[in-house]
PDB file of C-alpha atoms in Angstrom:
ATOM      1  CA  MET A   2     -24.830  -6.633 -10.091  1.00 76.00           C
ATOM      2  CA  LYS A   3     -26.454  -6.141  -6.729  1.00 79.00           C
ATOM      3  CA  TYR A   4     -24.727  -4.904  -3.553  1.00 78.00           C
ATOM      4  CA  ILE A   5     -26.170  -5.430  -0.062  1.00 80.00           C
ATOM      5  CA  LEU A   6     -24.556  -4.243   3.175  1.00 77.00           C
ATOM      6  CA  LYS A   7     -26.172  -5.123   6.488  1.00 80.00           C
ATOM      7  CA  LEU A   8     -24.785  -3.476   9.604  1.00 78.00           C
ATOM      8  CA  ASP A   9     -25.536  -5.304  12.839  1.00 78.00           C
ATOM      9  CA  PRO A  10     -23.219  -4.689  15.790  1.00 79.00           C
ATOM     10  CA  MET A  11     -24.507  -7.831  17.527  1.00 81.00           C
ATOM     11  CA  ALA A  12     -23.886 -10.261  14.645  1.00 80.00           C
ATOM     12  CA  GLU A  13     -20.653 -12.061  13.813  1.00 79.00           C
ATOM     13  CA  GLU A  14     -18.920 -10.436  10.839  1.00 77.00           C
ATOM     14  CA  SER A  15     -18.983 -12.439   7.633  1.00 80.00           C
ATOM     15  CA  VAL A  16     -18.814 -11.797   3.913  1.00 81.00           C
ATOM     16  CA  THR A  17     -20.746 -13.763   1.308  1.00 84.00           C
ATOM     17  CA  VAL A  18     -20.159 -13.245  -2.395  1.00 85.00           C
ATOM     18  CA  VAL A  19     -22.409 -14.861  -4.970  1.00 87.00           C
ATOM     19  CA  ALA A  20     -20.903 -14.838  -8.460  1.00 87.00           C
ATOM     20  CA  HIS A  21     -21.417 -16.795 -11.674  1.00 89.00           C
ATOM     21  CA  THR A  22     -17.692 -17.429 -12.206  1.00 90.00           C
ATOM     22  CA  PRO A  23     -14.401 -16.407 -10.604  1.00 88.00           C
ATOM     23  CA  SER A  24     -13.122 -13.100 -11.953  1.00 89.00           C
ATOM     24  CA  ALA A  25     -10.654 -10.328 -11.233  1.00 87.00           C
ATOM     25  CA  LEU A  26     -13.322  -8.709  -9.051  1.00 87.00           C
ATOM     26  CA  THR A  27     -13.890 -11.825  -6.932  1.00 85.00           C
ATOM     27  CA  GLU A  28     -10.107 -12.180  -6.559  1.00 85.00           C
ATOM     28  CA  GLN A  29      -9.806  -8.556  -5.391  1.00 83.00           C
ATOM     29  CA  ILE A  30     -12.653  -9.030  -2.914  1.00 82.00           C
ATOM     30  CA  GLU A  31     -11.026 -12.177  -1.542  1.00 82.00           C
ATOM     31  CA  ASN A  32      -7.619 -10.490  -1.220  1.00 77.00           C
ATOM     32  CA  LEU A  33      -9.162  -7.496   0.517  1.00 76.00           C
ATOM     33  CA  ILE A  34     -11.049  -9.638   3.014  1.00 76.00           C
ATOM     34  CA  LEU A  35      -8.112 -11.930   3.753  1.00 72.00           C
ATOM     35  CA  ALA A  36      -5.713  -8.992   4.177  1.00 65.00           C
ATOM     36  CA  TYR A  37      -7.995  -7.117   6.579  1.00 64.00           C
ATOM     37  CA  LYS A  38      -6.969  -7.691  10.169  1.00 61.00           C
ATOM     38  CA  GLY A  39      -9.284  -5.168  11.820  1.00 64.00           C
ATOM     39  CA  GLU A  40      -6.688  -2.422  11.719  1.00 68.00           C
ATOM     40  CA  ASP A  41      -6.645   0.543   9.409  1.00 82.00           C
ATOM     41  CA  LYS A  42      -3.979   2.702  11.054  1.00 88.00           C
ATOM     42  CA  ILE A  43      -0.390   2.417  12.176  1.00 90.00           C
ATOM     43  CA  SER A  44       1.447   4.287  14.888  1.00 91.00           C
ATOM     44  CA  VAL A  45       4.090   6.663  13.557  1.00 94.00           C
ATOM     45  CA  TRP A  46       6.443   9.257  15.013  1.00 94.00           C
ATOM     46  CA  ARG A  47       7.095  12.807  13.901  1.00 91.00           C
ATOM     47  CA  GLU A  48       9.820  14.526  15.895  1.00 87.00           C
ATOM     48  CA  ASP A  49       8.800  13.746  19.511  1.00 87.00           C
ATOM     49  CA  GLU A  50       5.113  13.097  18.902  1.00 90.00           C
ATOM     50  CA  MET A  51       3.411   9.788  18.226  1.00 93.00           C
ATOM     51  CA  THR A  52       0.301   9.788  16.055  1.00 92.00           C
ATOM     52  CA  GLN A  53      -1.861   7.397  14.050  1.00 92.00           C
ATOM     53  CA  LEU A  54      -1.673   7.393  10.270  1.00 92.00           C
ATOM     54  CA  SER A  55      -4.463   5.815   8.222  1.00 91.00           C
ATOM     55  CA  PHE A  56      -3.414   3.303   5.557  1.00 92.00           C
ATOM     56  CA  SER A  57      -5.294   5.268   2.905  1.00 91.00           C
ATOM     57  CA  GLU A  58      -3.243   8.410   3.704  1.00 93.00           C
ATOM     58  CA  ILE A  59       0.073   6.645   3.136  1.00 95.00           C
ATOM     59  CA  GLU A  60       1.626   6.981  -0.312  1.00 95.00           C
ATOM     60  CA  CYS A  61       4.790   5.006   0.292  1.00 96.00           C
ATOM     61  CA  ILE A  62       6.765   3.377   3.078  1.00 97.00           C
ATOM     62  CA  ALA A  63      10.501   3.372   2.403  1.00 96.00           C
ATOM     63  CA  VAL A  64      13.779   2.832   4.159  1.00 96.00           C
ATOM     64  CA  ILE A  65      15.562   6.190   4.079  1.00 95.00           C
ATOM     65  CA  ASP A  66      18.877   6.645   5.917  1.00 95.00           C
ATOM     66  CA  ARG A  67      18.380   3.236   7.579  1.00 94.00           C
ATOM     67  CA  LYS A  68      15.025   4.305   9.081  1.00 95.00           C
ATOM     68  CA  VAL A  69      11.562   3.120   8.018  1.00 97.00           C
ATOM     69  CA  ILE A  70       9.685   6.213   6.861  1.00 97.00           C
ATOM     70  CA  ALA A  71       6.010   6.570   5.914  1.00 97.00           C
ATOM     71  CA  ILE A  72       5.285   9.321   3.394  1.00 97.00           C
ATOM     72  CA  ASP A  73       1.731  10.627   3.461  1.00 95.00           C
ATOM     73  CA  LYS A  74      -0.387  12.297   0.779  1.00 94.00           C
ATOM     74  CA  ASN A  75       0.958  15.738   1.804  1.00 94.00           C
ATOM     75  CA  ASN A  76       4.561  14.515   1.371  1.00 94.00           C
ATOM     76  CA  GLU A  77       5.038  14.625   5.160  1.00 95.00           C
ATOM     77  CA  ARG A  78       7.455  12.039   6.537  1.00 96.00           C
ATOM     78  CA  TYR A  79       6.910   9.951   9.658  1.00 97.00           C
ATOM     79  CA  ARG A  80       9.178   7.409  11.312  1.00 97.00           C
ATOM     80  CA  VAL A  81       7.629   3.955  11.645  1.00 96.00           C
ATOM     81  CA  PRO A  82       8.870   1.814  14.567  1.00 94.00           C
ATOM     82  CA  LYS A  83       8.530  -1.442  12.595  1.00 93.00           C
ATOM     83  CA  ARG A  84      10.483  -3.170   9.869  1.00 94.00           C
ATOM     84  CA  LEU A  85       9.185  -3.484   6.317  1.00 94.00           C
ATOM     85  CA  PHE A  86       8.535  -7.228   6.553  1.00 92.00           C
ATOM     86  CA  GLU A  87       6.439  -6.633   9.703  1.00 91.00           C
ATOM     87  CA  LEU A  88       4.447  -3.936   7.910  1.00 92.00           C
ATOM     88  CA  GLU A  89       3.814  -6.202   4.913  1.00 89.00           C
ATOM     89  CA  GLU A  90       1.919  -8.547   7.231  1.00 85.00           C
ATOM     90  CA  VAL A  91      -0.524  -5.868   8.451  1.00 85.00           C
ATOM     91  CA  LEU A  92      -0.889  -3.610   5.417  1.00 89.00           C
ATOM     92  CA  PRO A  93      -3.844  -4.158   3.062  1.00 86.00           C
ATOM     93  CA  SER A  94      -3.308  -5.927  -0.250  1.00 85.00           C
ATOM     94  CA  TYR A  95      -3.232  -2.627  -2.171  1.00 90.00           C
ATOM     95  CA  PHE A  96       0.299  -2.060  -0.832  1.00 93.00           C
ATOM     96  CA  ILE A  97       2.860  -3.539  -3.189  1.00 93.00           C
ATOM     97  CA  ARG A  98       6.612  -3.901  -2.971  1.00 94.00           C
ATOM     98  CA  ILE A  99       8.322  -1.679  -5.547  1.00 94.00           C
ATOM     99  CA  ASN A 100      11.919  -2.441  -4.555  1.00 95.00           C
ATOM    100  CA  LYS A 101      13.918  -4.072  -1.779  1.00 94.00           C
ATOM    101  CA  SER A 102      13.381  -1.127   0.546  1.00 95.00           C
ATOM    102  CA  ALA A 103       9.965   0.311  -0.335  1.00 96.00           C
ATOM    103  CA  LEU A 104       6.237  -0.508  -0.279  1.00 96.00           C
ATOM    104  CA  ALA A 105       3.789   1.554  -2.321  1.00 95.00           C
ATOM    105  CA  ASN A 106       0.068   2.256  -2.006  1.00 94.00           C
ATOM    106  CA  GLU A 107      -1.082   1.369  -5.528  1.00 91.00           C
ATOM    107  CA  ASN A 108      -4.103   3.681  -5.140  1.00 92.00           C
ATOM    108  CA  ARG A 109      -1.784   6.678  -4.674  1.00 94.00           C
ATOM    109  CA  ILE A 110       0.471   6.031  -7.687  1.00 93.00           C
ATOM    110  CA  LEU A 111       0.204   8.819 -10.224  1.00 93.00           C
ATOM    111  CA  ARG A 112       2.290   7.303 -13.026  1.00 92.00           C
ATOM    112  CA  PHE A 113       5.343   5.320 -14.034  1.00 91.00           C
ATOM    113  CA  LYS A 114       8.230   6.935 -15.877  1.00 92.00           C
ATOM    114  CA  THR A 115      11.039   5.277 -17.799  1.00 90.00           C
ATOM    115  CA  VAL A 116      14.469   6.663 -17.025  1.00 87.00           C
ATOM    116  CA  TRP A 117      17.565   6.983 -19.184  1.00 85.00           C
ATOM    117  CA  ASN A 118      19.161   3.689 -18.063  1.00 83.00           C
ATOM    118  CA  GLY A 119      16.105   1.613 -19.008  1.00 80.00           C
ATOM    119  CA  GLY A 120      14.714   1.452 -15.498  1.00 86.00           C
ATOM    120  CA  VAL A 121      11.314   2.574 -14.280  1.00 91.00           C
ATOM    121  CA  ASP A 122      10.482   5.137 -11.625  1.00 93.00           C
ATOM    122  CA  VAL A 123       7.148   5.459  -9.854  1.00 93.00           C
ATOM    123  CA  ILE A 124       5.739   8.919  -9.179  1.00 94.00           C
ATOM    124  CA  PHE A 125       3.185   9.330  -6.403  1.00 95.00           C
ATOM    125  CA  LYS A 126       0.388  11.894  -6.209  1.00 94.00           C
ATOM    126  CA  CYS A 127       2.270  13.804  -3.473  1.00 94.00           C
ATOM    127  CA  GLY A 128       5.285  14.202  -5.761  1.00 93.00           C
ATOM    128  CA  TYR A 129       7.549  11.632  -4.101  1.00 95.00           C
ATOM    129  CA  GLN A 130       9.475   9.516  -6.595  1.00 94.00           C
ATOM    130  CA  ASP A 131      11.257   6.170  -6.158  1.00 94.00           C
ATOM    131  CA  TYR A 132      12.672   3.507  -8.433  1.00 94.00           C
ATOM    132  CA  VAL A 133      11.003   0.211  -9.288  1.00 93.00           C
ATOM    133  CA  SER A 134      13.324  -2.783  -9.236  1.00 92.00           C
ATOM    134  CA  ARG A 135      13.280  -5.146 -12.188  1.00 88.00           C
ATOM    135  CA  ARG A 136      12.373  -7.989  -9.832  1.00 89.00           C
ATOM    136  CA  CYS A 137       9.227  -6.194  -8.590  1.00 90.00           C
ATOM    137  CA  PHE A 138       8.205  -4.719 -11.947  1.00 87.00           C
ATOM    138  CA  SER A 139       6.754  -7.988 -13.259  1.00 86.00           C
ATOM    139  CA  GLU A 140       4.221  -8.091 -10.377  1.00 85.00           C
ATOM    140  CA  ILE A 141       3.391  -4.418 -10.928  1.00 85.00           C
ATOM    141  CA  LYS A 142       2.836  -5.039 -14.645  1.00 84.00           C
ATOM    142  CA  ARG A 143       0.469  -7.886 -13.793  1.00 85.00           C
ATOM    143  CA  ARG A 144      -1.501  -5.788 -11.298  1.00 82.00           C
ATOM    144  CA  PHE A 145      -1.786  -2.765 -13.568  1.00 78.00           C
ATOM    145  CA  GLN A 146      -2.101  -4.903 -16.709  1.00 78.00           C
ATOM    146  CA  ILE A 147       0.732  -3.045 -18.440  1.00 64.00           C
ATOM    147  CA  LYS A 148       1.945  -4.557 -21.705  1.00 55.00           C
TER     148      LYS A 148
END
């Protein structure tokens, strides 16, 4: 496989993929390109300060105590002034819904753990843990190819 990247600030941005057949890789490339809206950060609040948090730094975005909270890779928590459905529209395709009130960065998931009642919890690299709803687990199984 050959990879070519040409950077030209004067040219219109475009992506061309030449492949023999559709595959999981071509699907991932398409999803990544279609999900990209030119943004890679969101505005968040911590106490009285507003800052920008990069998508790649976010482990999970969850509703905690009726507030939308972004949890970063250092387990720091930031308030997000948007609702989850609004965030789903701007976040890259590697963010997946894990339950009714949480979105997870699949690149920051450490492991899944079964719990005593037959459910599944997700554990992130920062140590944060949340449950995976049965409704969302089928999509997660498909993405991670879990049997």
